[in-house]
Amino acid sequence: MKKITLVSMLLIAFFNAFTQSGFRLSLKGGAGVSSFYNANMYSDDAIMVLPGVGYCIGGEFGYNAKWYNYGVTTGIYLRSYANHFEIPGINGVPTVTNYTTLTGLEIPLLMRFRPTGDQRTKTVSMGGPYFEFGAVGFLLNEAKQKSTNSLTGESTYDVSSLYQSQSANLVIGFGSHQYGLERFGLTHGIRIHLNVLDITSDDFKGLSYKGNEYKGTFPICIQYLMAATLKFPTN
């Protein structure tokens, strides 16, 4: 009986904590540095890896627990990853520059922690500094490669067949709620995305790279984000 009573009290406390909470709806977007990590290319002295530009824009829906100071976030984004590299020409061989973009939809599931903040920032503005981490699913819509040859000029190709139509990445991020009112807030922060699955199409994974084993390709992106948030406190 004592165990049942203790469990019941813990459950009541848990659900009471969640009733003192709030929902948020955000329009969020940003841009940053992006690349495709490939061990073969990064170790190839004939290739100069250059920074690309990745971006995202979309909507988020979040839930903030009041007293336990954490939240859950999901949503949907239009996402673009980019890869940029150059093969310098020597001895009459032209310089070739390739810029590849992967564009698609991204669906995150993140946990957010707010380690500091007084009662007002935790409840009314749902604010203060935050740290977040989680996983993101990526659904590829199209893949384009722009190739520039110093002699023949520029060409653009559809390279969707080279990549998986679905992938996933891990995300960590941190930021701060810069401005908060009872129903509206502005935030900004940094998110780091690292694909944990090789995005190379199954038809090409078995191919070698200049006679060596192919190591796989993993998009990465470090970006700055801003969000405008509508907040719906539940009490």
mmCIF file of C-alpha atoms in Angstrom:
data_model
loop_
_atom_site.group_PDB
_atom_site.id
_atom_site.type_symbol
_atom_site.label_atom_id
_atom_site.label_comp_id
_atom_site.label_asym_id
_atom_site.label_seq_id
_atom_site.Cartn_x
_atom_site.Cartn_y
_atom_site.Cartn_z
ATOM 1 C CA MET A 1 0.000 0.000 0.000
ATOM 2 C CA LYS A 2 2.835 2.396 0.875
ATOM 3 C CA LYS A 3 4.472 1.736 -2.505
ATOM 4 C CA ILE A 4 1.202 2.387 -4.323
ATOM 5 C CA THR A 5 0.710 5.621 -2.379
ATOM 6 C CA LEU A 6 4.275 6.772 -3.159
ATOM 7 C CA VAL A 7 3.906 6.005 -6.856
ATOM 8 C CA SER A 8 0.567 7.818 -6.940
ATOM 9 C CA MET A 9 2.101 10.896 -5.311
ATOM 10 C CA LEU A 10 4.978 10.918 -7.816
ATOM 11 C CA LEU A 11 2.573 10.638 -10.741
ATOM 12 C CA ILE A 12 0.429 13.476 -9.385
ATOM 13 C CA ALA A 13 3.513 15.673 -8.965
ATOM 14 C CA PHE A 14 4.669 14.796 -12.493
ATOM 15 C CA PHE A 15 1.376 15.697 -14.126
ATOM 16 C CA ASN A 16 0.992 18.834 -12.028
ATOM 17 C CA ALA A 17 4.360 19.986 -13.346
ATOM 18 C CA PHE A 18 3.157 19.526 -16.897
ATOM 19 C CA THR A 19 -0.083 21.393 -16.303
ATOM 20 C CA GLN A 20 1.953 24.461 -15.336
ATOM 21 C CA SER A 21 3.490 24.837 -18.753
ATOM 22 C CA GLY A 22 2.965 26.365 -22.155
ATOM 23 C CA PHE A 23 2.963 25.805 -25.898
ATOM 24 C CA ARG A 24 4.802 27.848 -28.508
ATOM 25 C CA LEU A 25 4.501 28.275 -32.264
ATOM 26 C CA SER A 26 7.517 29.694 -34.107
ATOM 27 C CA LEU A 27 8.552 30.891 -37.545
ATOM 28 C CA LYS A 28 12.256 30.084 -37.722
ATOM 29 C CA GLY A 29 15.018 30.403 -40.293
ATOM 30 C CA GLY A 30 18.720 30.873 -40.769
ATOM 31 C CA ALA A 31 21.848 30.102 -42.750
ATOM 32 C CA GLY A 32 25.414 28.997 -42.218
ATOM 33 C CA VAL A 33 28.384 26.974 -43.407
ATOM 34 C CA SER A 34 27.739 23.580 -44.992
ATOM 35 C CA SER A 35 29.750 20.743 -46.485
ATOM 36 C CA PHE A 36 29.609 17.024 -47.231
ATOM 37 C CA TYR A 37 32.126 15.173 -45.097
ATOM 38 C CA ASN A 38 33.804 12.464 -47.146
ATOM 39 C CA ALA A 39 37.054 10.980 -45.815
ATOM 40 C CA ASN A 40 38.251 10.152 -49.331
ATOM 41 C CA MET A 41 37.896 13.715 -50.588
ATOM 42 C CA TYR A 42 39.225 15.370 -47.434
ATOM 43 C CA SER A 43 42.418 13.313 -47.666
ATOM 44 C CA ASP A 44 42.829 13.820 -51.434
ATOM 45 C CA ASP A 45 45.588 16.398 -52.036
ATOM 46 C CA ALA A 46 44.236 17.060 -55.532
ATOM 47 C CA ILE A 47 40.966 18.473 -54.130
ATOM 48 C CA MET A 48 40.494 21.806 -52.372
ATOM 49 C CA VAL A 49 37.435 21.660 -50.116
ATOM 50 C CA LEU A 50 35.643 25.019 -49.875
ATOM 51 C CA PRO A 51 32.747 26.160 -47.647
ATOM 52 C CA GLY A 52 29.215 25.970 -48.997
ATOM 53 C CA VAL A 53 26.085 27.723 -47.765
ATOM 54 C CA GLY A 54 23.290 25.810 -46.052
ATOM 55 C CA TYR A 55 19.972 27.299 -44.991
ATOM 56 C CA CYS A 56 16.558 26.453 -43.611
ATOM 57 C CA ILE A 57 13.210 28.133 -43.057
ATOM 58 C CA GLY A 58 10.066 26.712 -41.545
ATOM 59 C CA GLY A 59 7.748 26.393 -38.602
ATOM 60 C CA GLU A 60 8.187 24.843 -35.168
ATOM 61 C CA PHE A 61 5.724 23.697 -32.553
ATOM 62 C CA GLY A 62 7.011 23.366 -29.009
ATOM 63 C CA TYR A 63 5.929 22.441 -25.518
ATOM 64 C CA ASN A 64 7.644 23.930 -22.461
ATOM 65 C CA ALA A 65 7.353 22.355 -19.024
ATOM 66 C CA LYS A 66 7.247 25.098 -16.410
ATOM 67 C CA TRP A 67 9.008 23.772 -13.332
ATOM 68 C CA TYR A 68 11.264 21.135 -14.840
ATOM 69 C CA ASN A 69 12.640 23.744 -17.203
ATOM 70 C CA TYR A 70 12.697 21.733 -20.413
ATOM 71 C CA GLY A 71 10.683 21.449 -23.586
ATOM 72 C CA VAL A 72 10.033 19.354 -26.679
ATOM 73 C CA THR A 73 10.182 20.796 -30.188
ATOM 74 C CA THR A 74 9.058 19.503 -33.576
ATOM 75 C CA GLY A 75 8.069 21.107 -36.877
ATOM 76 C CA ILE A 76 8.907 21.139 -40.569
ATOM 77 C CA TYR A 77 11.559 23.023 -42.542
ATOM 78 C CA LEU A 78 12.633 23.618 -46.078
ATOM 79 C CA ARG A 79 16.299 22.619 -45.810
ATOM 80 C CA SER A 80 19.312 22.968 -48.126
ATOM 81 C CA TYR A 81 22.765 21.417 -47.646
ATOM 82 C CA ALA A 82 25.675 22.382 -49.885
ATOM 83 C CA ASN A 83 29.058 20.969 -50.854
ATOM 84 C CA HIS A 84 31.752 23.031 -52.572
ATOM 85 C CA PHE A 85 35.126 21.863 -53.835
ATOM 86 C CA GLU A 86 37.683 22.727 -56.476
ATOM 87 C CA ILE A 87 40.169 20.674 -58.463
ATOM 88 C CA PRO A 88 42.929 23.147 -59.425
ATOM 89 C CA GLY A 89 44.237 22.791 -62.937
ATOM 90 C CA ILE A 90 47.932 22.190 -63.614
ATOM 91 C CA ASN A 91 50.020 21.672 -66.742
ATOM 92 C CA GLY A 92 47.285 22.883 -69.046
ATOM 93 C CA VAL A 93 44.506 20.914 -67.332
ATOM 94 C CA PRO A 94 41.537 23.230 -66.633
ATOM 95 C CA THR A 95 40.385 24.070 -63.109
ATOM 96 C CA VAL A 96 37.065 22.452 -62.214
ATOM 97 C CA THR A 97 34.766 23.731 -59.466
ATOM 98 C CA ASN A 98 31.733 21.759 -58.270
ATOM 99 C CA TYR A 99 28.920 23.089 -56.104
ATOM 100 C CA THR A 100 26.262 20.568 -55.056
ATOM 101 C CA THR A 101 23.020 21.390 -53.233
ATOM 102 C CA LEU A 102 20.588 18.977 -51.605
ATOM 103 C CA THR A 103 17.146 20.465 -51.014
ATOM 104 C CA GLY A 104 14.291 18.831 -49.165
ATOM 105 C CA LEU A 105 12.063 18.744 -46.104
ATOM 106 C CA GLU A 106 13.391 18.378 -42.590
ATOM 107 C CA ILE A 107 11.415 17.189 -39.562
ATOM 108 C CA PRO A 108 13.094 17.691 -36.157
ATOM 109 C CA LEU A 109 12.407 16.176 -32.758
ATOM 110 C CA LEU A 110 14.439 18.066 -30.146
ATOM 111 C CA MET A 111 14.663 18.355 -26.379
ATOM 112 C CA ARG A 112 15.326 21.872 -25.065
ATOM 113 C CA PHE A 113 16.724 22.756 -21.626
ATOM 114 C CA ARG A 114 16.739 26.213 -20.046
ATOM 115 C CA PRO A 115 19.363 26.078 -17.280
ATOM 116 C CA THR A 116 18.846 29.606 -15.939
ATOM 117 C CA GLY A 117 16.195 32.255 -15.658
ATOM 118 C CA ASP A 118 13.952 33.646 -12.976
ATOM 119 C CA GLN A 119 10.330 32.658 -12.534
ATOM 120 C CA ARG A 120 9.134 35.193 -15.099
ATOM 121 C CA THR A 121 11.488 34.025 -17.851
ATOM 122 C CA LYS A 122 10.583 30.411 -17.130
ATOM 123 C CA THR A 123 6.828 30.890 -17.130
ATOM 124 C CA VAL A 124 5.635 34.021 -18.883
ATOM 125 C CA SER A 125 8.338 34.577 -21.498
ATOM 126 C CA MET A 126 9.499 30.907 -21.516
ATOM 127 C CA GLY A 127 12.900 32.477 -21.977
ATOM 128 C CA GLY A 128 16.496 32.658 -20.860
ATOM 129 C CA PRO A 129 19.451 30.800 -22.380
ATOM 130 C CA TYR A 130 18.745 27.335 -23.734
ATOM 131 C CA PHE A 131 20.498 24.178 -24.897
ATOM 132 C CA GLU A 132 18.888 21.645 -27.234
ATOM 133 C CA PHE A 133 19.671 18.314 -28.841
ATOM 134 C CA GLY A 134 17.859 15.647 -30.813
ATOM 135 C CA ALA A 135 17.390 13.975 -34.174
ATOM 136 C CA VAL A 136 16.172 15.245 -37.537
ATOM 137 C CA GLY A 137 14.722 13.335 -40.473
ATOM 138 C CA PHE A 138 15.537 14.590 -43.970
ATOM 139 C CA LEU A 139 13.452 13.874 -47.109
ATOM 140 C CA LEU A 140 15.340 14.736 -50.291
ATOM 141 C CA ASN A 141 13.415 16.641 -52.951
ATOM 142 C CA GLU A 142 16.182 17.400 -55.449
ATOM 143 C CA ALA A 143 19.957 17.401 -55.822
ATOM 144 C CA LYS A 144 21.690 19.767 -58.218
ATOM 145 C CA GLN A 145 25.354 20.092 -59.137
ATOM 146 C CA LYS A 146 26.800 23.167 -60.792
ATOM 147 C CA SER A 147 30.113 22.403 -62.432
ATOM 148 C CA THR A 148 32.379 25.161 -63.689
ATOM 149 C CA ASN A 149 35.247 24.388 -66.046
ATOM 150 C CA SER A 150 37.786 27.156 -66.605
ATOM 151 C CA LEU A 151 37.818 26.337 -70.340
ATOM 152 C CA THR A 152 34.319 25.177 -71.252
ATOM 153 C CA GLY A 153 32.213 27.217 -68.822
ATOM 154 C CA GLU A 154 29.370 26.298 -66.489
ATOM 155 C CA SER A 155 26.879 23.422 -66.535
ATOM 156 C CA THR A 156 24.171 22.284 -64.111
ATOM 157 C CA TYR A 157 23.128 18.672 -63.623
ATOM 158 C CA ASP A 158 20.415 16.807 -61.740
ATOM 159 C CA VAL A 159 22.322 14.374 -59.505
ATOM 160 C CA SER A 160 19.413 13.092 -57.393
ATOM 161 C CA SER A 161 20.214 9.516 -58.396
ATOM 162 C CA LEU A 162 23.526 9.760 -56.508
ATOM 163 C CA TYR A 163 21.853 10.263 -53.112
ATOM 164 C CA GLN A 164 19.436 8.556 -50.746
ATOM 165 C CA SER A 165 15.885 9.897 -50.762
ATOM 166 C CA GLN A 166 15.760 9.728 -46.943
ATOM 167 C CA SER A 167 18.353 10.381 -44.290
ATOM 168 C CA ALA A 168 18.762 11.440 -40.663
ATOM 169 C CA ASN A 169 21.088 13.625 -38.652
ATOM 170 C CA LEU A 170 21.915 14.523 -35.080
ATOM 171 C CA VAL A 171 21.506 18.107 -33.892
ATOM 172 C CA ILE A 172 22.862 20.107 -30.984
ATOM 173 C CA GLY A 173 22.154 23.778 -30.461
ATOM 174 C CA PHE A 174 22.242 26.653 -28.018
ATOM 175 C CA GLY A 175 20.906 30.171 -27.929
ATOM 176 C CA SER A 176 19.003 32.775 -25.979
ATOM 177 C CA HIS A 177 15.562 34.349 -25.769
ATOM 178 C CA GLN A 178 16.419 37.968 -26.521
ATOM 179 C CA TYR A 179 13.035 39.579 -26.132
ATOM 180 C CA GLY A 180 9.968 38.273 -24.380
ATOM 181 C CA LEU A 181 6.428 39.365 -23.762
ATOM 182 C CA GLU A 182 3.564 37.306 -22.394
ATOM 183 C CA ARG A 183 2.477 36.110 -25.850
ATOM 184 C CA PHE A 184 5.423 36.877 -28.125
ATOM 185 C CA GLY A 185 9.185 36.395 -28.129
ATOM 186 C CA LEU A 186 12.304 36.632 -30.288
ATOM 187 C CA THR A 187 15.132 34.112 -30.010
ATOM 188 C CA HIS A 188 18.417 33.433 -31.761
ATOM 189 C CA GLY A 189 20.997 30.695 -31.589
ATOM 190 C CA ILE A 190 23.308 28.198 -33.269
ATOM 191 C CA ARG A 191 22.488 24.692 -34.487
ATOM 192 C CA ILE A 192 25.000 22.087 -35.612
ATOM 193 C CA HIS A 193 23.752 19.298 -37.900
ATOM 194 C CA LEU A 194 25.722 16.112 -38.571
ATOM 195 C CA ASN A 195 24.287 13.433 -40.817
ATOM 196 C CA VAL A 196 24.753 10.025 -39.190
ATOM 197 C CA LEU A 197 23.790 8.029 -42.288
ATOM 198 C CA ASP A 198 25.718 7.770 -45.542
ATOM 199 C CA ILE A 199 23.615 9.667 -48.082
ATOM 200 C CA THR A 200 25.213 7.959 -51.079
ATOM 201 C CA SER A 201 22.735 6.032 -53.223
ATOM 202 C CA ASP A 202 22.916 2.240 -52.861
ATOM 203 C CA ASP A 203 23.872 2.002 -56.546
ATOM 204 C CA PHE A 204 27.114 3.882 -55.892
ATOM 205 C CA LYS A 205 28.169 2.766 -52.390
ATOM 206 C CA GLY A 206 30.093 -0.224 -53.735
ATOM 207 C CA LEU A 207 32.263 1.835 -56.064
ATOM 208 C CA SER A 208 35.876 2.550 -55.185
ATOM 209 C CA TYR A 209 37.466 5.983 -54.904
ATOM 210 C CA LYS A 210 40.652 6.106 -56.995
ATOM 211 C CA GLY A 211 41.242 2.446 -56.216
ATOM 212 C CA ASN A 212 40.519 2.832 -52.494
ATOM 213 C CA GLU A 213 37.483 1.842 -50.442
ATOM 214 C CA TYR A 214 34.716 4.427 -50.591
ATOM 215 C CA LYS A 215 34.168 5.912 -47.116
ATOM 216 C CA GLY A 216 30.688 7.421 -47.446
ATOM 217 C CA THR A 217 29.311 10.964 -47.557
ATOM 218 C CA PHE A 218 27.746 12.787 -44.591
ATOM 219 C CA PRO A 219 26.301 16.334 -44.875
ATOM 220 C CA ILE A 220 27.131 18.750 -42.081
ATOM 221 C CA CYS A 221 25.910 22.279 -41.389
ATOM 222 C CA ILE A 222 26.615 24.918 -38.745
ATOM 223 C CA GLN A 223 24.034 27.685 -38.899
ATOM 224 C CA TYR A 224 22.768 30.783 -37.166
ATOM 225 C CA LEU A 225 18.997 30.873 -36.607
ATOM 226 C CA MET A 226 16.413 33.433 -35.561
ATOM 227 C CA ALA A 227 12.814 32.789 -34.548
ATOM 228 C CA ALA A 228 9.658 34.789 -33.916
ATOM 229 C CA THR A 229 7.494 32.908 -31.425
ATOM 230 C CA LEU A 230 3.873 33.072 -30.341
ATOM 231 C CA LYS A 231 3.411 31.668 -26.841
ATOM 232 C CA PHE A 232 0.381 30.092 -25.245
ATOM 233 C CA PRO A 233 0.827 29.697 -21.479
ATOM 234 C CA THR A 234 -1.617 27.163 -20.078
ATOM 235 C CA ASN A 235 -2.101 28.893 -16.753
#
